Tab-separated table of C-alpha atoms (C1' of nucleotides) in Angstrom:
chain	number	residue	atom	x	y	z
Z	31	MET	CA	-19.854	-91.711	-23.038
Z	32	ARG	CA	-18.136	-89.867	-20.264
Z	33	GLY	CA	-18.338	-86.367	-21.699
Z	34	ARG	CA	-22.022	-86.936	-22.307
Z	35	THR	CA	-22.750	-87.573	-18.632
Z	36	ARG	CA	-20.707	-84.572	-17.623
Z	37	ARG	CA	-22.643	-82.269	-19.915
Z	38	ALA	CA	-25.952	-83.641	-18.695
Z	39	ILE	CA	-24.970	-82.955	-15.099
Z	40	LEU	CA	-23.818	-79.420	-15.860
Z	41	ALA	CA	-26.965	-78.584	-17.790
Z	42	ALA	CA	-29.171	-80.032	-15.074
Z	43	ALA	CA	-27.234	-78.168	-12.397
Z	44	ALA	CA	-27.617	-74.826	-14.164
Z	45	SER	CA	-31.301	-75.408	-14.743
Z	46	ALA	CA	-32.079	-76.662	-11.239
Z	47	LEU	CA	-30.001	-73.992	-9.513
Z	48	ALA	CA	-31.587	-71.287	-11.663
Z	49	ARG	CA	-34.996	-72.283	-10.365
Z	50	ASP	CA	-33.848	-72.897	-6.807
Z	51	ARG	CA	-30.425	-71.891	-5.655
Z	52	GLY	CA	-30.794	-74.097	-2.611
Z	53	ALA	CA	-31.252	-77.187	-4.738
Z	54	THR	CA	-29.790	-80.308	-3.173
Z	55	LEU	CA	-27.135	-82.438	-4.832
Z	56	ALA	CA	-29.744	-85.181	-4.791
Z	57	ASP	CA	-32.139	-82.860	-6.634
Z	58	ILE	CA	-29.517	-82.105	-9.265
Z	59	ALA	CA	-28.579	-85.739	-9.680
Z	60	GLU	CA	-32.228	-86.622	-10.142
Z	61	ALA	CA	-32.698	-83.810	-12.674
Z	62	ALA	CA	-29.692	-85.118	-14.586
Z	63	GLN	CA	-31.108	-88.653	-14.366
Z	64	VAL	CA	-27.955	-89.801	-12.670
Z	65	GLY	CA	-27.140	-91.410	-9.334
Z	66	ARG	CA	-25.814	-89.224	-6.559
Z	67	SER	CA	-22.653	-91.366	-6.503
Z	68	THR	CA	-22.056	-90.635	-10.156
Z	69	LEU	CA	-22.438	-86.933	-9.585
Z	70	HIS	CA	-19.870	-87.099	-6.799
Z	71	ARG	CA	-17.592	-89.091	-9.050
Z	72	TYR	CA	-17.533	-86.245	-11.572
Z	73	PHE	CA	-17.549	-83.421	-9.058
Z	74	PRO	CA	-16.077	-84.360	-5.662
Z	75	ASP	CA	-17.870	-81.643	-3.723
Z	76	ARG	CA	-20.587	-79.067	-4.132
Z	77	GLN	CA	-18.191	-76.206	-4.650
Z	78	GLU	CA	-16.469	-77.905	-7.545
Z	79	LEU	CA	-19.793	-78.606	-9.192
Z	80	LEU	CA	-20.746	-74.991	-8.710
Z	81	ASN	CA	-17.484	-73.734	-10.189
Z	82	ALA	CA	-17.739	-76.084	-13.151
Z	83	THR	CA	-21.334	-75.028	-13.738
Z	84	ILE	CA	-20.333	-71.378	-13.667
Z	85	VAL	CA	-17.513	-71.923	-16.143
Z	86	ASP	CA	-19.718	-74.024	-18.397
Z	87	SER	CA	-22.585	-71.541	-18.283
Z	88	PHE	CA	-20.245	-68.694	-19.141
Z	89	ARG	CA	-19.015	-70.721	-22.072
Z	90	VAL	CA	-22.531	-71.399	-23.340
Z	91	VAL	CA	-23.582	-67.784	-22.878
Z	92	GLU	CA	-20.421	-66.451	-24.488
Z	93	GLN	CA	-20.878	-68.713	-27.450
Z	94	SER	CA	-24.476	-67.629	-27.937
Z	95	ILE	CA	-23.569	-63.971	-27.575
Z	96	ALA	CA	-20.603	-64.271	-29.905
Z	97	ALA	CA	-22.957	-65.507	-32.609
Z	98	ALA	CA	-24.860	-62.240	-32.289
Z	99	ALA	CA	-21.832	-60.346	-33.633
Z	100	VAL	CA	-22.686	-57.284	-31.590
Z	101	HIS	CA	-19.812	-55.253	-33.006
Z	102	GLN	CA	-21.296	-55.353	-36.467
Z	103	GLY	CA	-24.026	-53.199	-37.941
Z	104	PRO	CA	-26.182	-50.507	-36.363
Z	105	PRO	CA	-26.382	-50.668	-32.538
Z	106	ARG	CA	-30.145	-51.025	-32.506
Z	107	GLU	CA	-30.049	-54.077	-34.745
Z	108	ALA	CA	-27.071	-55.477	-32.854
Z	109	MET	CA	-28.920	-55.082	-29.558
Z	110	ARG	CA	-31.904	-56.948	-30.953
Z	111	ARG	CA	-29.659	-59.822	-31.966
Z	112	LEU	CA	-28.004	-59.737	-28.553
Z	113	ILE	CA	-31.333	-59.876	-26.730
Z	114	THR	CA	-32.460	-62.764	-28.898
Z	115	ALA	CA	-29.269	-64.624	-28.106
Z	116	MET	CA	-29.654	-63.953	-24.394
Z	117	VAL	CA	-33.249	-65.144	-24.256
Z	118	ASP	CA	-32.124	-68.357	-25.952
Z	119	VAL	CA	-29.815	-69.133	-23.038
Z	120	GLY	CA	-32.207	-67.776	-20.413
Z	121	ASP	CA	-31.745	-70.580	-17.918
Z	122	ARG	CA	-27.973	-70.157	-17.926
Z	123	LEU	CA	-28.331	-66.415	-17.438
Z	124	ALA	CA	-30.850	-66.985	-14.667
Z	125	PHE	CA	-28.326	-69.215	-12.947
Z	126	LEU	CA	-25.420	-66.820	-13.389
Z	127	PHE	CA	-27.205	-63.568	-12.622
Z	128	GLY	CA	-30.286	-64.596	-10.690
Z	129	ASP	CA	-28.202	-64.626	-7.542
Z	130	PRO	CA	-25.546	-61.942	-7.026
Z	131	ARG	CA	-23.554	-64.360	-4.880
Z	132	VAL	CA	-22.957	-66.730	-7.780
Z	133	LEU	CA	-21.380	-63.915	-9.729
Z	134	GLU	CA	-19.089	-63.065	-6.840
Z	135	GLU	CA	-17.876	-66.635	-6.650
Z	136	SER	CA	-17.175	-66.648	-10.358
Z	137	THR	CA	-14.181	-64.378	-9.877
Z	138	ALA	CA	-12.688	-67.125	-7.755
Z	139	CYS	CA	-12.735	-69.653	-10.556
Z	140	PHE	CA	-12.902	-67.611	-13.702
Z	141	GLU	CA	-11.059	-64.638	-15.080
Z	142	PRO	CA	-13.154	-61.591	-16.049
Z	143	ASP	CA	-14.687	-62.912	-19.212
Z	144	ALA	CA	-15.090	-61.356	-22.617
Z	145	SER	CA	-18.866	-61.477	-22.995
Z	146	VAL	CA	-19.753	-58.790	-20.474
Z	147	PRO	CA	-17.389	-56.200	-21.961
Z	148	THR	CA	-18.895	-57.140	-25.284
Z	149	ALA	CA	-22.346	-56.102	-24.173
Z	150	LEU	CA	-20.934	-53.034	-22.468
Z	151	SER	CA	-18.983	-51.937	-25.527
Z	152	LEU	CA	-22.101	-52.266	-27.659
Z	153	ILE	CA	-23.985	-50.121	-25.191
Z	154	GLU	CA	-21.275	-47.500	-25.177
Z	155	ARG	CA	-21.124	-47.500	-28.946
Z	156	GLY	CA	-24.884	-47.078	-29.081
Z	157	GLN	CA	-24.767	-44.226	-26.609
Z	158	ALA	CA	-22.051	-42.508	-28.634
Z	159	GLU	CA	-24.202	-42.786	-31.728
Z	160	GLY	CA	-27.208	-41.421	-29.886
Z	161	VAL	CA	-29.195	-44.638	-30.106
Z	162	PHE	CA	-29.202	-45.573	-26.421
Z	163	ASP	CA	-30.101	-43.216	-23.588
Z	164	PRO	CA	-26.990	-41.125	-22.803
Z	165	GLN	CA	-28.566	-39.748	-19.614
Z	166	VAL	CA	-28.007	-42.980	-17.679
Z	167	SER	CA	-24.766	-44.901	-17.240
Z	168	ALA	CA	-23.803	-47.737	-19.549
Z	169	GLU	CA	-23.608	-49.983	-16.494
Z	170	TRP	CA	-27.226	-49.242	-15.661
Z	171	ILE	CA	-28.295	-50.123	-19.191
Z	172	GLN	CA	-26.368	-53.350	-18.881
Z	173	GLU	CA	-28.051	-54.174	-15.561
Z	174	MET	CA	-31.429	-53.507	-17.110
Z	175	LEU	CA	-30.564	-55.629	-20.120
Z	176	TYR	CA	-30.042	-58.600	-17.793
Z	177	ALA	CA	-33.027	-57.712	-15.647
Z	178	ILE	CA	-35.495	-57.462	-18.525
Z	179	THR	CA	-34.195	-60.626	-20.122
Z	180	TYR	CA	-34.393	-62.469	-16.825
Z	181	THR	CA	-37.916	-61.234	-16.180
Z	182	GLY	CA	-38.944	-62.391	-19.638
Z	183	TRP	CA	-37.428	-65.807	-19.075
Z	184	GLU	CA	-39.097	-66.132	-15.710
Z	185	ALA	CA	-42.439	-64.971	-17.082
Z	186	ALA	CA	-42.263	-67.688	-19.723
Z	187	GLU	CA	-41.235	-70.163	-17.040
Z	188	ARG	CA	-44.388	-69.322	-15.107
Z	189	GLY	CA	-46.591	-69.384	-18.190
Z	190	LEU	CA	-47.225	-65.662	-17.991
Z	191	LEU	CA	-45.759	-65.097	-21.434
Z	192	PRO	CA	-45.828	-67.466	-24.413
Z	193	ARG	CA	-42.347	-68.778	-25.242
Z	194	HIS	CA	-42.390	-67.352	-28.747
Z	195	GLY	CA	-43.378	-63.908	-27.531
Z	196	VAL	CA	-40.596	-63.408	-25.011
Z	197	THR	CA	-37.985	-61.997	-27.366
Z	198	SER	CA	-40.229	-59.407	-28.980
Z	199	THR	CA	-41.654	-58.314	-25.643
Z	200	VAL	CA	-38.196	-57.930	-24.124
Z	201	ILE	CA	-36.962	-55.946	-27.107
Z	202	ARG	CA	-40.045	-53.756	-27.083
Z	203	THR	CA	-39.705	-53.030	-23.376
Z	204	PHE	CA	-35.995	-52.361	-23.692
Z	205	GLU	CA	-36.485	-49.875	-26.500
Z	206	ASN	CA	-39.675	-48.108	-25.444
Z	207	GLY	CA	-40.232	-48.733	-21.783
Z	208	LEU	CA	-43.755	-49.284	-20.530
Z	209	ALA	CA	-45.270	-45.877	-21.108
Z	210	VAL	CA	-46.550	-44.388	-24.339
Z	211	ARG	CA	-44.585	-41.325	-25.385
Z	212	PRO	CA	-46.643	-38.240	-24.812
F	34	MET	CA	-40.414	-53.202	25.160
F	35	ARG	CA	-41.641	-56.423	23.669
F	36	GLY	CA	-43.117	-55.037	20.477
F	37	ARG	CA	-39.873	-53.184	19.861
F	38	THR	CA	-37.800	-56.376	19.815
F	39	ARG	CA	-40.308	-58.085	17.580
F	40	ARG	CA	-40.159	-55.294	15.015
F	41	ALA	CA	-36.361	-55.270	15.092
F	42	ILE	CA	-36.282	-58.993	14.381
F	43	LEU	CA	-38.771	-58.736	11.536
F	44	ALA	CA	-36.924	-55.837	9.930
F	45	ALA	CA	-33.588	-57.595	10.273
F	46	ALA	CA	-35.050	-60.809	8.870
F	47	ALA	CA	-36.461	-59.059	5.792
F	48	SER	CA	-33.202	-57.236	5.224
F	49	ALA	CA	-30.939	-60.227	5.757
F	50	LEU	CA	-33.111	-62.589	3.734
F	51	ALA	CA	-33.346	-60.062	0.912
F	52	ARG	CA	-29.576	-60.097	0.590
F	53	ASP	CA	-29.196	-63.829	1.146
F	54	ARG	CA	-32.185	-66.071	1.227
F	55	GLY	CA	-30.098	-68.794	2.836
F	56	ALA	CA	-29.335	-66.597	5.817
F	57	THR	CA	-29.028	-68.518	9.057
F	58	LEU	CA	-31.183	-67.856	12.106
F	59	ALA	CA	-27.927	-66.961	13.817
F	60	ASP	CA	-27.226	-64.438	11.055
F	61	ILE	CA	-30.661	-62.892	11.480
F	62	ALA	CA	-30.367	-62.778	15.248
F	63	GLU	CA	-27.012	-61.068	14.915
F	64	ALA	CA	-28.393	-58.564	12.405
F	65	ALA	CA	-31.216	-57.804	14.823
F	66	GLN	CA	-28.680	-57.459	17.635
F	67	VAL	CA	-30.509	-60.120	19.565
F	68	GLY	CA	-29.582	-63.515	20.976
F	69	ARG	CA	-30.588	-66.606	19.080
F	70	SER	CA	-32.600	-67.701	22.130
F	71	THR	CA	-34.585	-64.495	22.005
F	72	LEU	CA	-35.317	-64.971	18.346
F	73	HIS	CA	-36.615	-68.463	19.051
F	74	ARG	CA	-38.667	-67.103	21.904
F	75	TYR	CA	-40.539	-64.822	19.517
F	76	PHE	CA	-40.648	-67.213	16.572
F	77	PRO	CA	-40.480	-70.889	17.590
F	78	ASP	CA	-39.208	-72.118	14.254
F	79	ARG	CA	-37.841	-70.821	10.976
F	80	GLN	CA	-41.101	-71.225	9.117
F	81	GLU	CA	-42.996	-69.099	11.604
F	82	LEU	CA	-40.380	-66.377	11.360
F	83	LEU	CA	-40.624	-66.561	7.589
F	84	ASN	CA	-44.417	-66.316	7.648
F	85	ALA	CA	-44.366	-63.430	10.085
F	86	THR	CA	-41.761	-61.637	7.994
F	87	ILE	CA	-43.875	-62.100	4.889
F	88	VAL	CA	-46.979	-60.755	6.605
F	89	ASP	CA	-45.057	-57.854	8.101
F	90	SER	CA	-43.348	-56.987	4.833
F	91	PHE	CA	-46.656	-57.021	3.012
F	92	ARG	CA	-48.007	-54.678	5.648
F	93	VAL	CA	-45.106	-52.263	5.296
F	94	VAL	CA	-45.256	-52.361	1.514
F	95	GLU	CA	-49.033	-51.966	1.479
F	96	GLN	CA	-48.816	-49.012	3.800
F	97	SER	CA	-46.184	-47.301	1.687
F	98	ILE	CA	-48.110	-47.974	-1.496
F	99	ALA	CA	-51.377	-46.829	0.034
F	100	ALA	CA	-49.757	-43.487	0.774
F	101	ALA	CA	-49.103	-43.117	-2.947
F	102	ALA	CA	-52.873	-42.916	-3.577
F	103	VAL	CA	-52.500	-44.544	-6.956
F	104	HIS	CA	-56.207	-44.241	-7.764
F	105	GLN	CA	-56.005	-40.464	-7.734
F	106	GLY	CA	-54.819	-38.160	-10.456
F	107	PRO	CA	-53.350	-38.876	-13.881
F	108	PRO	CA	-51.867	-42.377	-14.243
F	109	ARG	CA	-48.434	-41.099	-15.158
F	110	GLU	CA	-48.186	-39.024	-11.980
F	111	ALA	CA	-49.680	-41.828	-9.926
F	112	MET	CA	-47.124	-44.271	-11.299
F	113	ARG	CA	-44.296	-41.934	-10.362
F	114	ARG	CA	-45.608	-41.753	-6.815
F	115	LEU	CA	-45.974	-45.530	-6.770
F	116	ILE	CA	-42.407	-46.084	-7.935
F	117	THR	CA	-41.113	-43.638	-5.343
F	118	ALA	CA	-43.031	-45.497	-2.654
F	119	MET	CA	-41.706	-48.836	-3.853
F	120	VAL	CA	-38.091	-47.719	-3.925
F	121	ASP	CA	-38.537	-46.515	-0.346
F	122	VAL	CA	-39.348	-50.047	0.781
F	123	GLY	CA	-36.875	-51.674	-1.568
F	124	ASP	CA	-35.484	-54.159	0.918
F	125	ARG	CA	-38.953	-55.468	1.748
F	126	LEU	CA	-39.761	-55.820	-1.943
F	127	ALA	CA	-36.457	-57.542	-2.540
F	128	PHE	CA	-37.335	-60.013	0.181
F	129	LEU	CA	-40.867	-60.624	-1.075
F	130	PHE	CA	-40.187	-60.736	-4.797
F	131	GLY	CA	-36.486	-61.486	-5.056
F	132	ASP	CA	-37.250	-65.152	-4.701
F	133	PRO	CA	-40.354	-66.554	-6.419
F	134	ARG	CA	-40.580	-69.261	-3.747
F	135	VAL	CA	-41.233	-66.754	-1.000
F	136	LEU	CA	-44.230	-65.479	-2.907
F	137	GLU	CA	-45.585	-69.005	-3.300
F	138	GLU	CA	-45.358	-69.585	0.423
F	139	SER	CA	-47.192	-66.364	1.092
F	140	THR	CA	-50.441	-67.868	-0.156
F	141	ALA	CA	-50.118	-70.383	2.670
F	142	CYS	CA	-50.136	-67.736	5.371
F	143	PHE	CA	-51.715	-64.733	3.756
F	144	GLU	CA	-54.808	-64.095	1.711
F	145	PRO	CA	-54.286	-62.471	-1.711
F	146	ASP	CA	-53.552	-58.960	-0.600
F	147	ALA	CA	-54.854	-55.647	-1.786
F	148	SER	CA	-51.619	-53.938	-2.803
F	149	VAL	CA	-50.864	-55.981	-5.911
F	150	PRO	CA	-54.321	-55.447	-7.409
F	151	THR	CA	-53.796	-51.796	-6.606
F	152	ALA	CA	-50.763	-51.614	-8.841
F	153	LEU	CA	-52.504	-53.705	-11.444
F	154	SER	CA	-55.597	-51.537	-11.469
F	155	LEU	CA	-53.463	-48.443	-11.926
F	156	ILE	CA	-51.739	-50.100	-14.861
F	157	GLU	CA	-55.036	-51.080	-16.419
F	158	ARG	CA	-56.400	-47.597	-15.915
F	159	GLY	CA	-53.304	-46.154	-17.534
F	160	GLN	CA	-53.590	-48.521	-20.463
F	161	ALA	CA	-57.224	-47.578	-20.930
F	162	GLU	CA	-56.258	-43.921	-21.004
F	163	GLY	CA	-53.488	-44.599	-23.500
F	164	VAL	CA	-50.697	-43.693	-21.101
F	165	PHE	CA	-49.154	-47.157	-20.674
F	166	ASP	CA	-48.254	-49.500	-23.513
F	167	PRO	CA	-51.449	-51.317	-24.542
F	168	GLN	CA	-49.517	-53.764	-26.733
F	169	VAL	CA	-48.246	-55.756	-23.756
F	170	SER	CA	-50.278	-57.286	-20.950
F	171	ALA	CA	-50.880	-55.445	-17.698
F	172	GLU	CA	-49.264	-58.387	-15.892
F	173	TRP	CA	-46.082	-57.897	-17.872
F	174	ILE	CA	-45.988	-54.219	-16.969
F	175	GLN	CA	-46.445	-55.171	-13.336
F	176	GLU	CA	-43.612	-57.692	-13.522
F	177	MET	CA	-41.373	-55.065	-15.078
F	178	LEU	CA	-42.384	-52.546	-12.438
F	179	TYR	CA	-41.049	-54.883	-9.762
F	180	ALA	CA	-38.034	-55.867	-11.837
F	181	ILE	CA	-36.896	-52.319	-12.533
F	182	THR	CA	-37.470	-51.244	-8.944
F	183	TYR	CA	-35.581	-54.269	-7.658
F	184	THR	CA	-32.702	-53.662	-10.051
F	185	GLY	CA	-32.517	-50.060	-8.916
F	186	TRP	CA	-32.494	-51.086	-5.270
F	187	GLU	CA	-29.811	-53.666	-5.892
F	188	ALA	CA	-27.725	-51.225	-7.917
F	189	ALA	CA	-27.785	-48.797	-5.002
F	190	GLU	CA	-26.961	-51.677	-2.667
F	191	ARG	CA	-23.855	-52.385	-4.704
F	192	GLY	CA	-22.906	-48.745	-5.004
F	193	LEU	CA	-23.564	-48.718	-8.735
F	194	LEU	CA	-26.186	-45.996	-8.355
F	195	PRO	CA	-26.280	-43.186	-5.810
F	196	ARG	CA	-29.156	-43.603	-3.361
F	197	HIS	CA	-30.745	-40.322	-4.275
F	198	GLY	CA	-30.683	-41.123	-7.985
F	199	VAL	CA	-32.481	-44.439	-7.836
F	200	THR	CA	-36.026	-43.150	-8.039
F	201	SER	CA	-35.495	-40.873	-11.011
F	202	THR	CA	-33.517	-43.505	-12.897
F	203	VAL	CA	-36.181	-46.135	-12.296
F	204	ILE	CA	-38.939	-43.770	-13.415
F	205	ARG	CA	-36.989	-42.718	-16.480
F	206	THR	CA	-36.324	-46.316	-17.484
F	207	PHE	CA	-39.923	-47.328	-16.841
F	208	GLU	CA	-41.277	-44.536	-19.014
F	209	ASN	CA	-38.748	-44.406	-21.842
F	210	GLY	CA	-36.833	-47.652	-21.857
F	211	LEU	CA	-33.144	-47.592	-22.645
F	212	ALA	CA	-33.190	-46.524	-26.278
F	213	VAL	CA	-33.675	-43.059	-27.689
F	214	ARG	CA	-36.823	-42.859	-29.773
F	215	PRO	CA	-35.956	-42.467	-33.418
U	158	DT	C1'	-17.555	-114.261	-25.697
U	159	DG	C1'	-14.639	-112.121	-21.896
U	160	DT	C1'	-12.641	-107.766	-20.157
U	161	DT	C1'	-12.772	-103.135	-18.830
U	162	DT	C1'	-15.285	-99.112	-17.736
U	163	DT	C1'	-19.039	-96.780	-15.828
U	164	DT	C1'	-22.927	-96.663	-13.049
U	165	DG	C1'	-26.479	-96.940	-9.065
U	166	DG	C1'	-27.426	-97.680	-4.505
U	167	DG	C1'	-26.516	-98.870	0.172
U	168	DA	C1'	-23.952	-98.046	4.406
U	169	DC	C1'	-21.638	-95.279	7.001
U	170	DA	C1'	-19.233	-90.702	9.424
U	171	DT	C1'	-19.288	-85.717	9.404
U	172	DT	C1'	-20.927	-81.254	9.492
U	173	DG	C1'	-23.846	-77.269	10.121
U	174	DA	C1'	-28.372	-75.541	11.054
U	175	DT	C1'	-32.130	-76.078	13.936
U	176	DG	C1'	-35.003	-76.527	17.979
U	177	DT	C1'	-35.344	-77.210	23.144
U	178	DC	C1'	-34.212	-76.456	27.806
U	179	DC	C1'	-32.203	-74.218	31.587
U	180	DC	C1'	-30.108	-70.665	34.381
U	181	DA	C1'	-27.877	-66.419	35.544
U	182	DC	C1'	-28.202	-61.546	34.580
U	183	DA	C1'	-30.143	-57.097	33.300
U	184	DA	C1'	-34.089	-54.027	32.820
U	185	DT	C1'	-38.396	-52.433	33.977
U	186	DG	C1'	-41.882	-51.058	37.193
U	187	DA	C1'	-44.357	-51.030	41.821
C	168	DT	C1'	-35.873	-51.804	47.511
C	169	DC	C1'	-38.055	-56.074	45.689
C	170	DA	C1'	-40.567	-58.544	42.151
C	171	DT	C1'	-41.651	-59.331	37.519
C	172	DT	C1'	-40.302	-59.611	32.894
C	173	DG	C1'	-37.256	-60.024	29.185
C	174	DT	C1'	-32.680	-61.343	27.638
C	175	DG	C1'	-28.214	-63.857	26.451
C	176	DG	C1'	-25.621	-67.780	26.267
C	177	DG	C1'	-24.471	-72.455	27.125
C	178	DA	C1'	-25.544	-77.453	26.741
C	179	DC	C1'	-27.784	-80.770	24.277
C	180	DA	C1'	-30.569	-83.747	20.922
C	181	DT	C1'	-32.136	-83.853	16.183
C	182	DC	C1'	-32.182	-83.597	11.381
C	183	DA	C1'	-30.916	-82.944	6.667
C	184	DA	C1'	-27.253	-82.379	3.453
C	185	DT	C1'	-22.821	-83.723	2.426
C	186	DG	C1'	-18.866	-86.531	1.469
C	187	DT	C1'	-16.644	-91.246	1.426
C	188	DC	C1'	-16.360	-96.083	0.580
C	189	DC	C1'	-17.631	-100.343	-1.291
C	190	DC	C1'	-19.816	-103.711	-4.280
C	191	DA	C1'	-22.875	-105.706	-7.569
C	192	DA	C1'	-25.000	-104.789	-11.970
C	193	DA	C1'	-25.113	-102.662	-16.427
C	194	DA	C1'	-22.803	-100.903	-20.436
C	195	DA	C1'	-19.126	-100.364	-23.591
C	196	DC	C1'	-15.507	-102.442	-25.905
C	197	DA	C1'	-12.186	-106.063	-27.578
DNA sequence: TGTTTTTGGGACATTGATGTCCCACAATGA
DNA sequence: TCATTGTGGGACATCAATGTCCCAAAAACA
């Protein structure tokens, strides 16, 4: 099926580019188990593949985050669901946010999406309710949310953390930091 | 002076490669305000420049970290000095740790250095004294130490955080996380 | 079965980065 | 001042990635 091949290429592209942003089209084609000609048939040039991968990854991430229903329930619980959802799509996040340049390009092929404001609004709600640190900006909390999740994903990737322990470790670090309260 | 030019190239390389690991030799030469010929005269090929930049960055980072004297005093204070030292050499850290592949290559041109164990030993000491979270591994704390510092450096780079506020924000996040303790 | 669609691989041209060489020019120092 | 050293830029070959085209084989479908 044609849609099948397309999805395989996009998934392979996100995964390969997350691990190495300099990955060759040949690398990606091989990862997708597809000939380089076929890849070019679906995506005429590298830029188009990149754009399509960005759009697709946003879609996957958005979908996963939407399922977390971050606007419902207490902020702390909502954040835990959000983190779980983000860890689940770690490779897509690593692709999108692992390299600042990818994000810049996204504005060229994608309108400001709804998922980021979603996380930000949860953070702001949590700050208003006194659950998240009000001494730092909501944007900083959001940056750290991505950073901790990414670090957890990468740690699992390198075998430093067991896959099943990533979510709880990320949540724990997000909530408590690394020091014991005095 | 010859050493002067060499240092300028190495600093420019670390800085340029931290912001864009695909930076061209022409880009680096321009950033160092030096002709491409001159760059090649000092470093015959890209790999040699990369190796030299790795070695030099490790040296700079080690030196800065050494000044923090992390083996002295209470772990919490030592960690604050360490974080301050790391933020000071943020661009070098971003170059060394921003891309996992750079770190892999470093083993090819550099023996396992003394600075990383230094951070790790501080963490282990702090855990033993009940100052740092004993529920997660020391390696995880070390990963997060780099991740938070890097995020702070990048946030300042993008104007999201004021330069003078980076250190305190990083320390605060490291110690307390992003949630308010219940 | 025969027809249509999709695929994989080979054979190019093109492009951009890289590495080499050379020479004129500027800076440094005796 | 002259001589040595370091520098910048141009010219060039090389190489890897990219993009295009074509055709035979495989797969999907009737």
